[in-house]
Coordinates of C-alpha atoms in Angstrom, one line a residue:
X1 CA 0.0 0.0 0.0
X2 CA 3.0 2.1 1.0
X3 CA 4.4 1.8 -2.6
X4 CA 1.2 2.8 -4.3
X5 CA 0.8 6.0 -2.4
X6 CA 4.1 6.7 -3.8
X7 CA 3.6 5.9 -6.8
X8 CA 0.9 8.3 -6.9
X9 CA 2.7 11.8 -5.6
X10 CA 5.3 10.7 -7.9
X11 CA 2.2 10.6 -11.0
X12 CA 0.8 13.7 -9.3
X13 CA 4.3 15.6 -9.2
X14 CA 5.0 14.3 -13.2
X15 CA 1.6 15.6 -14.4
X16 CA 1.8 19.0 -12.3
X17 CA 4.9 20.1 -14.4
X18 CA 2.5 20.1 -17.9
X19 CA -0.3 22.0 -15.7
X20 CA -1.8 25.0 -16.8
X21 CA -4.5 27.1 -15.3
X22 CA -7.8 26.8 -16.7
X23 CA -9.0 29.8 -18.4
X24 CA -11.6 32.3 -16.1
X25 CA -14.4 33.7 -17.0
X26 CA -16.4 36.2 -15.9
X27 CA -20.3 36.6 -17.3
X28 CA -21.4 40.5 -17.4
X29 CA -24.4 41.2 -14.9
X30 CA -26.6 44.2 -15.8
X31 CA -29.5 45.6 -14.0
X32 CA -31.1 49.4 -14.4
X33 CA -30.7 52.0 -12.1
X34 CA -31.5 55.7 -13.9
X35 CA -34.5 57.4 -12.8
X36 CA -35.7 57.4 -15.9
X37 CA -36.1 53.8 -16.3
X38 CA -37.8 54.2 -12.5
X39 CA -40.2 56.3 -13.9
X40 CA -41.0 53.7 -17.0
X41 CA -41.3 51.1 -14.7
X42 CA -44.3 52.7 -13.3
X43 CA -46.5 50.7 -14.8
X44 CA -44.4 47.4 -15.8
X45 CA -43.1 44.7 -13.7
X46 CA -39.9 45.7 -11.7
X47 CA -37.6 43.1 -11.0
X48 CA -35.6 41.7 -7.6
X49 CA -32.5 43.2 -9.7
X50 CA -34.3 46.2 -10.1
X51 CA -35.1 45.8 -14.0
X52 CA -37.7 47.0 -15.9
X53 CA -40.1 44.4 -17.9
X54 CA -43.5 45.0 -19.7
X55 CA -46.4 43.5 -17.7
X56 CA -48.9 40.8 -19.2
X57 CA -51.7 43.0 -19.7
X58 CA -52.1 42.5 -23.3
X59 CA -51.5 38.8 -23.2
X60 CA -48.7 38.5 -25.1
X61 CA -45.5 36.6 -23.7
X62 CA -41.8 37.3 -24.3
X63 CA -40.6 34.0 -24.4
X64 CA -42.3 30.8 -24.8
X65 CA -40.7 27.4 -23.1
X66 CA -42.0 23.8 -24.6
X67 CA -41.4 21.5 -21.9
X68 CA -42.2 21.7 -18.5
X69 CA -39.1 19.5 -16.4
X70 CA -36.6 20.0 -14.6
X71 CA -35.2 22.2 -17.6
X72 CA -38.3 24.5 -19.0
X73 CA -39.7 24.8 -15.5
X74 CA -36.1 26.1 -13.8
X75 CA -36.1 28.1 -16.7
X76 CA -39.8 29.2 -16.3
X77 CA -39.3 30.6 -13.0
X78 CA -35.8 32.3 -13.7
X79 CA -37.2 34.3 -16.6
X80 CA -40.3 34.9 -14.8
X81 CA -38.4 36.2 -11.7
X82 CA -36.6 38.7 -13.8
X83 CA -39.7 39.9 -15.3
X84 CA -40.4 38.1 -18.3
X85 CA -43.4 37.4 -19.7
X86 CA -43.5 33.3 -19.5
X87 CA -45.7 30.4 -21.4
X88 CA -45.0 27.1 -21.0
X89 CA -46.4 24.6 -23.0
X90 CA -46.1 21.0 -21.0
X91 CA -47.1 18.0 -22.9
X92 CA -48.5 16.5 -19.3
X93 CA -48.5 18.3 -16.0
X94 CA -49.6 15.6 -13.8
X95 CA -46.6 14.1 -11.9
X96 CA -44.3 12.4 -14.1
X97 CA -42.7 8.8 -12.7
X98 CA -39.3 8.1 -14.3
X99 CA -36.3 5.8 -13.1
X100 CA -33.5 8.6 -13.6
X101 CA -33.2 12.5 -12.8
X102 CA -33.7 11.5 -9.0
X103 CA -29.9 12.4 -8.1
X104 CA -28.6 16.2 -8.2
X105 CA -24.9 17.0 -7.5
X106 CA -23.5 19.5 -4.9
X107 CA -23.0 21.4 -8.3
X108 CA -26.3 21.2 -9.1
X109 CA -27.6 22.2 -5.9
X110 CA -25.5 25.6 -5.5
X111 CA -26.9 26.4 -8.9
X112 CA -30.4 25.3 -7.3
X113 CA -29.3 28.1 -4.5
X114 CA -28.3 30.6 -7.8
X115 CA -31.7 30.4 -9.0
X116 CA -33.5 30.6 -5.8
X117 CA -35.3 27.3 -6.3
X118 CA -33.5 25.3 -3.7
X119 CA -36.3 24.9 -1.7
X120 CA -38.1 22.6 -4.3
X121 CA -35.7 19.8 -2.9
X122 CA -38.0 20.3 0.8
X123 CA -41.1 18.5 1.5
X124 CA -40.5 15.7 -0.8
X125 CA -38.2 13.2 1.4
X126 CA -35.3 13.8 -0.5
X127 CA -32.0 12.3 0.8
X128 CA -29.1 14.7 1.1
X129 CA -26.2 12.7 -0.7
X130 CA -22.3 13.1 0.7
X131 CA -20.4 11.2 -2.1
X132 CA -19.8 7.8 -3.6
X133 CA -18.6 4.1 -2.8
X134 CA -17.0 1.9 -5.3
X135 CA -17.2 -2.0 -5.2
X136 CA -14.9 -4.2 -6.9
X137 CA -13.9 -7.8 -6.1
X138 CA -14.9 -7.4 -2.4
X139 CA -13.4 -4.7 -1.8
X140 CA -15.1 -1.1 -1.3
X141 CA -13.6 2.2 -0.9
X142 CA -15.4 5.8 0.5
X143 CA -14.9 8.6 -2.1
X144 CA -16.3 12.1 -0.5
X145 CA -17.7 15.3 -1.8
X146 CA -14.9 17.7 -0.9
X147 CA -17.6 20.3 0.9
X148 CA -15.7 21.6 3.8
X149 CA -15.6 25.2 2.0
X150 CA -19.1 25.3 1.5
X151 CA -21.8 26.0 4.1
X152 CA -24.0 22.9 6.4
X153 CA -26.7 22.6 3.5
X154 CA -24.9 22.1 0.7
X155 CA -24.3 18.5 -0.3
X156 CA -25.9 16.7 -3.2
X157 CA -29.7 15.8 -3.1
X158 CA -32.0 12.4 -4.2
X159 CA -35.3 11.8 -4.3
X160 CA -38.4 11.0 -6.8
X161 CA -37.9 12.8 -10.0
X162 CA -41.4 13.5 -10.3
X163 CA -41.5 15.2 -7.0
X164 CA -39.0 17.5 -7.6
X165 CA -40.4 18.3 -11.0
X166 CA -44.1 19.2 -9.6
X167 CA -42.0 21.2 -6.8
X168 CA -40.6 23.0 -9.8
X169 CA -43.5 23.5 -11.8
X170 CA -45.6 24.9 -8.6
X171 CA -42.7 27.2 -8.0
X172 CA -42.7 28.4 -11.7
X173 CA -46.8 28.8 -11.7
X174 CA -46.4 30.9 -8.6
X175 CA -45.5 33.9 -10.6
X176 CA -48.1 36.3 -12.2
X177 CA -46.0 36.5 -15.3
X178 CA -46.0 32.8 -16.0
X179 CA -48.9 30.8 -17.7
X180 CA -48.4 26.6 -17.4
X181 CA -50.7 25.3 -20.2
X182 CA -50.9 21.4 -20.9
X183 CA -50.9 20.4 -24.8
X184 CA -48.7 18.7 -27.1
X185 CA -46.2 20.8 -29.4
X186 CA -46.4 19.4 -33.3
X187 CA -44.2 22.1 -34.9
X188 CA -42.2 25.0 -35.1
X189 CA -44.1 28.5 -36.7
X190 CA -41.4 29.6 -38.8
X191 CA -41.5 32.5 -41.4
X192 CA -38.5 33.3 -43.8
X193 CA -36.0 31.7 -41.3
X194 CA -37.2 32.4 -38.0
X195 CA -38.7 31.0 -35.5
X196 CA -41.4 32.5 -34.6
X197 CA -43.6 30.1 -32.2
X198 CA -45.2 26.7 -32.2
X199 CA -48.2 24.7 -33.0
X200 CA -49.6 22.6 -30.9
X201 CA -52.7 20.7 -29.7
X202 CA -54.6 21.8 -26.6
X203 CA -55.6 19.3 -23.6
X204 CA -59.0 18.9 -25.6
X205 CA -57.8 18.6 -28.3
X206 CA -57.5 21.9 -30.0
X207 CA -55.5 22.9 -32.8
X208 CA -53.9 25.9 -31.8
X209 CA -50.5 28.2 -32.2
X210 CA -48.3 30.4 -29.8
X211 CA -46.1 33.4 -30.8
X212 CA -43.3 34.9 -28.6
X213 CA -39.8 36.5 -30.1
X214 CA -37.8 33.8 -28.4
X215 CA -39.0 30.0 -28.5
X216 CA -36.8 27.9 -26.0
X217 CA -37.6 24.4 -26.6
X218 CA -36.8 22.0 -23.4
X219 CA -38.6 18.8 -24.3
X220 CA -36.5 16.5 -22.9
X221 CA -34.2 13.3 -24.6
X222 CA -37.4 12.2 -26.9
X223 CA -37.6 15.8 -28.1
X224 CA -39.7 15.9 -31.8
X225 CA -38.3 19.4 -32.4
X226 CA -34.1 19.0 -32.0
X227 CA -34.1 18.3 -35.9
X228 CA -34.9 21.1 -36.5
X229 CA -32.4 23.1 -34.3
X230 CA -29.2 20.6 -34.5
X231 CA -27.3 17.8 -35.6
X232 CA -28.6 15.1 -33.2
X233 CA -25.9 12.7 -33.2
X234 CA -27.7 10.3 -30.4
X235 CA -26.0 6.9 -29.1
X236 CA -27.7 4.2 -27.2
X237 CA -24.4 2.6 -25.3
X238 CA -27.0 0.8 -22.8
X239 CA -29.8 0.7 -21.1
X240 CA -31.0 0.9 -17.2
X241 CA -33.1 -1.5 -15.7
X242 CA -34.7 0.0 -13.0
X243 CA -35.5 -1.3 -9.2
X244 CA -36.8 0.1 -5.8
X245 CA -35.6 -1.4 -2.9
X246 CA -37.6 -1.2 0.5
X247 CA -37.0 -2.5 4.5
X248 CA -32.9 -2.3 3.6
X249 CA -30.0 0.0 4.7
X250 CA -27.0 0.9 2.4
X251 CA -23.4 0.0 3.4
X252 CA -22.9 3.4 3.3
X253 CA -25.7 5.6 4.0
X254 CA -26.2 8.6 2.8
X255 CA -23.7 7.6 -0.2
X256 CA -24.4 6.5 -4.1
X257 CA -23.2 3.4 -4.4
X258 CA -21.3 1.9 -7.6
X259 CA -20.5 -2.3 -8.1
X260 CA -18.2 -2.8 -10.6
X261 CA -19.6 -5.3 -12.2
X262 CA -19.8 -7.6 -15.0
X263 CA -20.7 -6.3 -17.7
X264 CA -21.0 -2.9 -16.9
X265 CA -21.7 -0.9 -13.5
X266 CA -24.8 -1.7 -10.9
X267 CA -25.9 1.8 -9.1
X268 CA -27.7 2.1 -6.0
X269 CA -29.0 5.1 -3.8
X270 CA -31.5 6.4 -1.4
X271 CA -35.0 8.5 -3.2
X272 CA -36.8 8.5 0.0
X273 CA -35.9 7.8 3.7
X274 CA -37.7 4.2 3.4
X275 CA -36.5 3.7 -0.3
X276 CA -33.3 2.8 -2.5
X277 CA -32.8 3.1 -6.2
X278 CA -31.1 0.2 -8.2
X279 CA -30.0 1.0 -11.6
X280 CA -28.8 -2.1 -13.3
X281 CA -26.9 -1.3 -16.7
X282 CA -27.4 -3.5 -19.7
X283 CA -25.0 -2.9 -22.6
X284 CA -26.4 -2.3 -25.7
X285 CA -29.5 -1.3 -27.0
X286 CA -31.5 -4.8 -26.3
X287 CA -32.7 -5.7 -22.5
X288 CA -33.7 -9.6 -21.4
X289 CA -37.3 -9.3 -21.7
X290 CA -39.8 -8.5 -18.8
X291 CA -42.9 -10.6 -19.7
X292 CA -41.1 -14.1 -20.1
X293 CA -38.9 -13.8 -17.2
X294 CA -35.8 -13.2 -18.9
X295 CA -35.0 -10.1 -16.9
X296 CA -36.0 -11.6 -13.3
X297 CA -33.7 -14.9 -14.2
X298 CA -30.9 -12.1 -15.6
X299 CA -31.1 -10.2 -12.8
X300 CA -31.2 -13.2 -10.2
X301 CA -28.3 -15.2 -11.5
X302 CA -25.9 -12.8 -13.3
X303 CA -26.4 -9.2 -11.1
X304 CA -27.2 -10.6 -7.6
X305 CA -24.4 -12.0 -7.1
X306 CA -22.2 -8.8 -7.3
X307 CA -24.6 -7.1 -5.2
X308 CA -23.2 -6.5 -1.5
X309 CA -24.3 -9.2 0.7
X310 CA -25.9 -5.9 2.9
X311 CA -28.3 -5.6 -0.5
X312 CA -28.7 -8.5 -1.9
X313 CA -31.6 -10.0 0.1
X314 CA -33.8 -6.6 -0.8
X315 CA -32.5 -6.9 -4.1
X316 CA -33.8 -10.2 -4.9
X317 CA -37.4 -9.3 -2.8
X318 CA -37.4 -6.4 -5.4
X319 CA -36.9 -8.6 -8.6
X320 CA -39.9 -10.7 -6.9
X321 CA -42.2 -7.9 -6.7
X322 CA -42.2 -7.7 -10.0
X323 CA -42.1 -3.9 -10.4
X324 CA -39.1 -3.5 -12.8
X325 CA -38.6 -0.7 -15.7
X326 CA -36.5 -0.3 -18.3
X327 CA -34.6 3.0 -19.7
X328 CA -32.1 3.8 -22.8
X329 CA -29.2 5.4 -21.9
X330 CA -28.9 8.3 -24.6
X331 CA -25.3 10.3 -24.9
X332 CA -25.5 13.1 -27.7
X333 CA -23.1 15.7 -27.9
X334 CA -24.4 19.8 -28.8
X335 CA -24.3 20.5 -32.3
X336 CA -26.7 23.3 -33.0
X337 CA -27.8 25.4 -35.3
X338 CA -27.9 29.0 -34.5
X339 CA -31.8 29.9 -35.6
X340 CA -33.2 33.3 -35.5
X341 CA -36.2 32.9 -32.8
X342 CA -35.2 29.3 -31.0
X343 CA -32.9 28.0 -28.6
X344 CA -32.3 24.2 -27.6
X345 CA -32.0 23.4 -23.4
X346 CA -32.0 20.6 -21.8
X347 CA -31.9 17.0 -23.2
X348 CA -33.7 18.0 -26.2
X349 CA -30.0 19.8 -26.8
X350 CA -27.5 17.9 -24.9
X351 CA -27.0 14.4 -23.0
X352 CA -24.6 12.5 -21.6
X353 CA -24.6 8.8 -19.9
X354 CA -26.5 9.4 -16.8
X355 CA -24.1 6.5 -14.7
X356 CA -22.6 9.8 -13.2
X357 CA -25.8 12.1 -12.3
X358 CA -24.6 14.8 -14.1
X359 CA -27.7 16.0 -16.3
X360 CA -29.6 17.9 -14.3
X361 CA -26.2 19.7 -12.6
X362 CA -25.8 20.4 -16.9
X363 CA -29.7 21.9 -17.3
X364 CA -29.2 23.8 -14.1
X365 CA -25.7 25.2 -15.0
X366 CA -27.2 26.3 -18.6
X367 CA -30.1 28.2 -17.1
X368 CA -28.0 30.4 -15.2
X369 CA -25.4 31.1 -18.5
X370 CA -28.9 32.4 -20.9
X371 CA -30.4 34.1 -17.3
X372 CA -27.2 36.1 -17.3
X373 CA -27.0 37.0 -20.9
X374 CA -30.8 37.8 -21.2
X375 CA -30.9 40.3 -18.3
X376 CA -29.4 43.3 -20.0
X377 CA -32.1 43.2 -23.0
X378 CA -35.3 44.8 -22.9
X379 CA -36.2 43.8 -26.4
X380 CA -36.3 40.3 -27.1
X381 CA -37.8 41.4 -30.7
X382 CA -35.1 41.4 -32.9
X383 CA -34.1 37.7 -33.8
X384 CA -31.3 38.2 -35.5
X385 CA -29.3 40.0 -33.3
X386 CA -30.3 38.0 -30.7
X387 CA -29.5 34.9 -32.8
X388 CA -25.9 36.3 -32.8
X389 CA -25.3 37.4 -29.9
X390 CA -26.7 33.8 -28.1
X391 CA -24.2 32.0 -29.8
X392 CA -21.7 32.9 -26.5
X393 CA -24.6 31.0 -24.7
X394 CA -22.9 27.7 -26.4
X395 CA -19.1 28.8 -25.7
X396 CA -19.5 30.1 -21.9
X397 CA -21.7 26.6 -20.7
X398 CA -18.6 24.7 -22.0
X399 CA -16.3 24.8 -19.0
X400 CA -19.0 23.0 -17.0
X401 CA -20.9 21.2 -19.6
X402 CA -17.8 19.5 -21.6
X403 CA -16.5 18.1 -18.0
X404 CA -19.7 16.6 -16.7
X405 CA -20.2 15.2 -20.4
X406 CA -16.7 13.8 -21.0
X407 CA -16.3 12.5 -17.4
X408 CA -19.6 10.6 -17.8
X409 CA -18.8 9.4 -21.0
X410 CA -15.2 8.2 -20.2
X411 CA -16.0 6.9 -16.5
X412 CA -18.9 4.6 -18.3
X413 CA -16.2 2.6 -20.4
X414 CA -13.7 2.8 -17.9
X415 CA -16.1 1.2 -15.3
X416 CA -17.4 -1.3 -18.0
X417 CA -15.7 -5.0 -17.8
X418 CA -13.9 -6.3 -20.6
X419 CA -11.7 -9.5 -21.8
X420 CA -9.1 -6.8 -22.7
X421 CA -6.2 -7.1 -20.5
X422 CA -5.2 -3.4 -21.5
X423 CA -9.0 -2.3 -20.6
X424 CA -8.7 -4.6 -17.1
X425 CA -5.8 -2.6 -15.9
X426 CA -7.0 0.6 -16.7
X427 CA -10.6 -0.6 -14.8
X428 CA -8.4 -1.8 -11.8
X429 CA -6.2 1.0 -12.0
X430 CA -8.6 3.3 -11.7
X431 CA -10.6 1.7 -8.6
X432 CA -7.0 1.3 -6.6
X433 CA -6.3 5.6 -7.8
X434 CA -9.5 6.4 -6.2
X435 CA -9.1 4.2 -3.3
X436 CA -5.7 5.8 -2.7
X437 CA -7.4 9.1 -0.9
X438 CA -6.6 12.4 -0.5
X439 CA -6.1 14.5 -3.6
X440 CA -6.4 11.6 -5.5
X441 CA -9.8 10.8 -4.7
X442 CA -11.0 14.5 -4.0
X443 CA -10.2 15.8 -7.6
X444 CA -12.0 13.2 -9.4
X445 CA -14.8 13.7 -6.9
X446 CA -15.0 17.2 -7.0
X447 CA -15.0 17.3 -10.9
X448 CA -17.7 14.5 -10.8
X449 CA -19.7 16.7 -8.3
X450 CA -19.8 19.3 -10.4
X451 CA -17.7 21.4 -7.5
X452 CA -14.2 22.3 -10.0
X453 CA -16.0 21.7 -13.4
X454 CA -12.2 22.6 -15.0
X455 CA -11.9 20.2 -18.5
X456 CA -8.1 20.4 -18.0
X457 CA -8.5 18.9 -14.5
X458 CA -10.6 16.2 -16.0
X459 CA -8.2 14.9 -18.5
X460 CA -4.6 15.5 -16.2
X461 CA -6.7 13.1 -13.3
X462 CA -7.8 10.5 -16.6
X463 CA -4.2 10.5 -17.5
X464 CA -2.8 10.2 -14.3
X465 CA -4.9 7.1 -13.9
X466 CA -3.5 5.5 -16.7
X467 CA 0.0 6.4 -15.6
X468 CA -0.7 5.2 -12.2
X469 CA -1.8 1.6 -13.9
X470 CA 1.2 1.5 -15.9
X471 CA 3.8 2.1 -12.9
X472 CA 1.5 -1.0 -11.3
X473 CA 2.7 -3.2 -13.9
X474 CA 6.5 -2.1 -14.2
X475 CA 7.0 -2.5 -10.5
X476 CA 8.9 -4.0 -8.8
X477 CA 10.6 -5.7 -12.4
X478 CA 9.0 -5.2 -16.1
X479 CA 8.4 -7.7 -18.5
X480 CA 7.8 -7.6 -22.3
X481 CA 4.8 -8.6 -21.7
X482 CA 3.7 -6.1 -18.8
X483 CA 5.2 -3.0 -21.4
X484 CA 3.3 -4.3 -24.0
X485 CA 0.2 -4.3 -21.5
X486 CA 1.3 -0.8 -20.1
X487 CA 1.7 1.1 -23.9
X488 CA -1.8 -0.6 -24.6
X489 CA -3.4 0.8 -21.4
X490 CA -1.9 4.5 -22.5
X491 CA -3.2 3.9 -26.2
X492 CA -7.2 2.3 -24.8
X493 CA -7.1 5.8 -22.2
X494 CA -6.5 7.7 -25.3
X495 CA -8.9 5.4 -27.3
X496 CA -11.7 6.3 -24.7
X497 CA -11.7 10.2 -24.1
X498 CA -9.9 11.7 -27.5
X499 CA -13.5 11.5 -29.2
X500 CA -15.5 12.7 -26.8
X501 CA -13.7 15.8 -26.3
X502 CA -13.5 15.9 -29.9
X503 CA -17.3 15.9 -30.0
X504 CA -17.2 18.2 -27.2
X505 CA -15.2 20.6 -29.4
X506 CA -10.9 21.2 -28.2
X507 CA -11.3 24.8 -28.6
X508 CA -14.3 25.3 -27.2
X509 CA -13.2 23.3 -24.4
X510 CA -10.4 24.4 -23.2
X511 CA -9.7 27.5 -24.8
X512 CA -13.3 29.1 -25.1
X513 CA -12.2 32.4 -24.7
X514 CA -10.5 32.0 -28.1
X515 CA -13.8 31.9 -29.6
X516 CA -14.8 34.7 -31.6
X517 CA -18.5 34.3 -29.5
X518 CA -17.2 34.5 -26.1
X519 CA -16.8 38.6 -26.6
X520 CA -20.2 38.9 -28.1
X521 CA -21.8 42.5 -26.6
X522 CA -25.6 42.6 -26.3
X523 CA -27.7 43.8 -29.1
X524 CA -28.5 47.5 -28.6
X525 CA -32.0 48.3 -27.3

């Protein structure tokens, strides 16, 4: 043990040589403060920052959100707190009951804080969540959210997705400025190249349309609309099969748990004080069927035995009970189009494997990027300017985006078994890094948490990993065969995260203020 924490400062030392600091950025706050504007406000809706908006008297709205999740209904109530004129066009308001979204980051929850919705997590049983612990072989290992600068609260949050949405979508229908209407969106209202509103079909059925100068469309990972706003690039790597344990502690409590196992990861953790999650992943695009019993055999002879003895008991009662669901797993990197009128959020616009809880920290983060850049206009009206001067909205969202996204992605195959001897170390490797403590484990942590969302820190850690597993197998004495193992473990870690931060974009990941976008000034009034 002595000679891998070695090992390790002496990785850590190598890699700090090639460091660089991340590039900062700051995002420009506005808010009016002439008399004048006082005086206009006089009969329009004055903001908490003090801003001037025009009221809803006439009906109209200024922007118009499809999609009422976690994404369109944050967004909802952001807009609407800064004055804007909000409708929301959800395709069913009643609760919605879905097997992932129930797990928000420490990052997520500070941007929760940002946007003065963090009290959506009360009064719903959710779970405050303090970090993570890995399985492998027997063995288990702690991994903690580094939260000792932050204040009592903040810590990352669980509970039933459906809960937290409602929460959301009451907060959000709270405002006088906000309208939540229940219908189905069929198409974009477009008129020589811009977007002007949508279609759609009322809760009786209805054939009706809504205008607004800027359309944001949030309708989740099935979205009907992305065509029409991107390249959708969309992979299926796996699929969840989803399980709620009851009348069972976890090992660790309070804790997300991860079994490495084989074929691919097992997840557990707490939605409710009485209930646990189990997320069992299934490569590929085809599950074990549910009516014929497949799945329960599947699940009884090939995942329970992996589970922790602590679980296993609860986690063959839930297999029993019969209640089990199934979910894709969709990863698809952003590849907009910049159109005059519309603007992608959400899943509809960007996802990632969900094995690391990462999307809603993502949805969250990109709410407060467009809050910022939308609060020094007063006009959303012109769509072209607009058009260009949103485009920043893509560059600025990549420091956090492009590191939850990549670590997901890379994390997934790492974690995934194989009959690769290269891809074993690299799996082992990683576990015994993590395991080590310390630094070690707190910057992968904090980058998964969405704490130090810093893509260079992402890939120095990934490549650290790999170094770490190929000291493992030069020490004490090489072999031909261990060097020929050791340069394939370097060439698979490459293998695994050059094309996703190729999809992510290299210059917009780490060097977004090199991006002509980044400087963009608002459009004048």
């Amino acid at each position: 043990m002595l000679d891998n924490y070695v090992l390790g400062w002496i990785v850590c030392a190598t890699l700090s040589i090639f460091a660089v600091r991340n590039f900062v950025f700051a995002q420009k706050k506005c808010c009016a403060s002439s008399e004048t504007d006082a005086v206009l406000c006089a009969e329009n809706i004055t903001t908490a920052a003090g801003e001037c908006r025009s009221s809803n008297r006439d009906g109209e709205v200024d922007v118009l959100i499809v999609g009422a999740g976690v994404a369109g209904s944050a967004l909802a109530y952001t807009l609407g707190k800064d004055g804007r004129r909000v409708l929301v066009i959800e395709r069913d308001l009643s609760e919605p009951d879905r097997i992932v979204g129930e797990l928000l980051q420490p990052g997520g929850y500070l941007k929760l804080i940002e946007l003065g919705l963090e009290d959506c997590v009360d009064k719903i049983d959710a779970q405050q969540v303090f970090g993570y612990a890995l399985f492998k072989d027997g063995k288990r290992t702690r991994l903690s959210y580094p939260l000792e600068k932050f204040h009592k609260g903040v810590a990352g949050r669980s509970f039933h997705n459906g809960r937290f949405i409602q929460r959301m979508r009451e907060k959000a229908a709270s405002l006088p400025n906000v309208q939540l209407e229940q219908g189905t969106v069929t198409s974009l209202l477009e008129e020589k190249g811009v977007i002007k509103g949508v279609r759609y079909k009322s809760k009786d059925n209805q054939e009706l349309s809504a205008s607004a100068p800027l359309t944001i469309v949030c309708d989740g990972c099935f979205s009907n609309l992305r065509r029409s706003l991107c390249n959708p690039k969309v992979d299926v790597p796996s699929c969840f099969v989803g399980l709620v344990l009851e009348n069972c502690e976890l090992p660790f409590p309070n804790h997300g748990h991860v079994i490495l196992g084989d074929p691919s990861p097992v997840l557990f953790y707490p939605i409710s004080s009485t209930e646990i999650r189990c997320l069992v992943d299934v490569p590929g695009q085809k599950v074990p069927s549910i009516s014929n019993g497949e799945m329960a055999k599947y699940l009884k002879t090939v995942v329970a035995p992996q589970v922790p003895h602590e679980l296993r008991d609860a986690f063959i009662a839930a297999v029993d009970k019969g209640s089990i669901r199934t979910m894709p797993n969709r990863s698809m990197p952003a590849a907009p189009y910049p159109t005059p009128g519309a603007l992608l959020m959400g899943d509809a616009f960007n996802m990632r494997h969900p094995l690391t809880g990462g999307g809603m920290t993502v949805a969250l983060s990109d709410i407060v990027v467009l809050r910022n850049l939308l609060r020094p206009l007063r006009d959303l009206n012109d769509a072209p300017s607009l058009c260009k001067y949103l485009e920043s909205f893509y560059t600025l969202r990549k420091p956090v985006a492009s590191t939850i996204n990549t670590l997901a992605g890379a994390l997934y195959k790492v974690f995934c078994a194989s009959s690769d001897p290269a891809r074993k170390e690299m799996r082992q490797a990683c576990f015994d890094y993590l395991s080590l403590g310390g630094l070690f484990s707190e910057g992968p942590v904090s980058l998964l948490s969405g704490l130090n969302p810093r893509p260079l820190s992402l890939v120095l850690h990934f490549f650290a990993v790999a170094i770490y597993g190929v000291g493992r197998l030069l020490l004490p004495f090489p072999s031909p065969k261990r060097i020929w193992i050791g340069l394939r473990l370097i060439s698979s870690a490459s293998g695994i995260i050059m094309p996703i931060i190729k999809a992510e974009g290299v210059r917009q990941m780490f060097f977004p203020a090199t991006v002509p976008a980044y400087y963009r000034n608002p459009p004048a009034a």
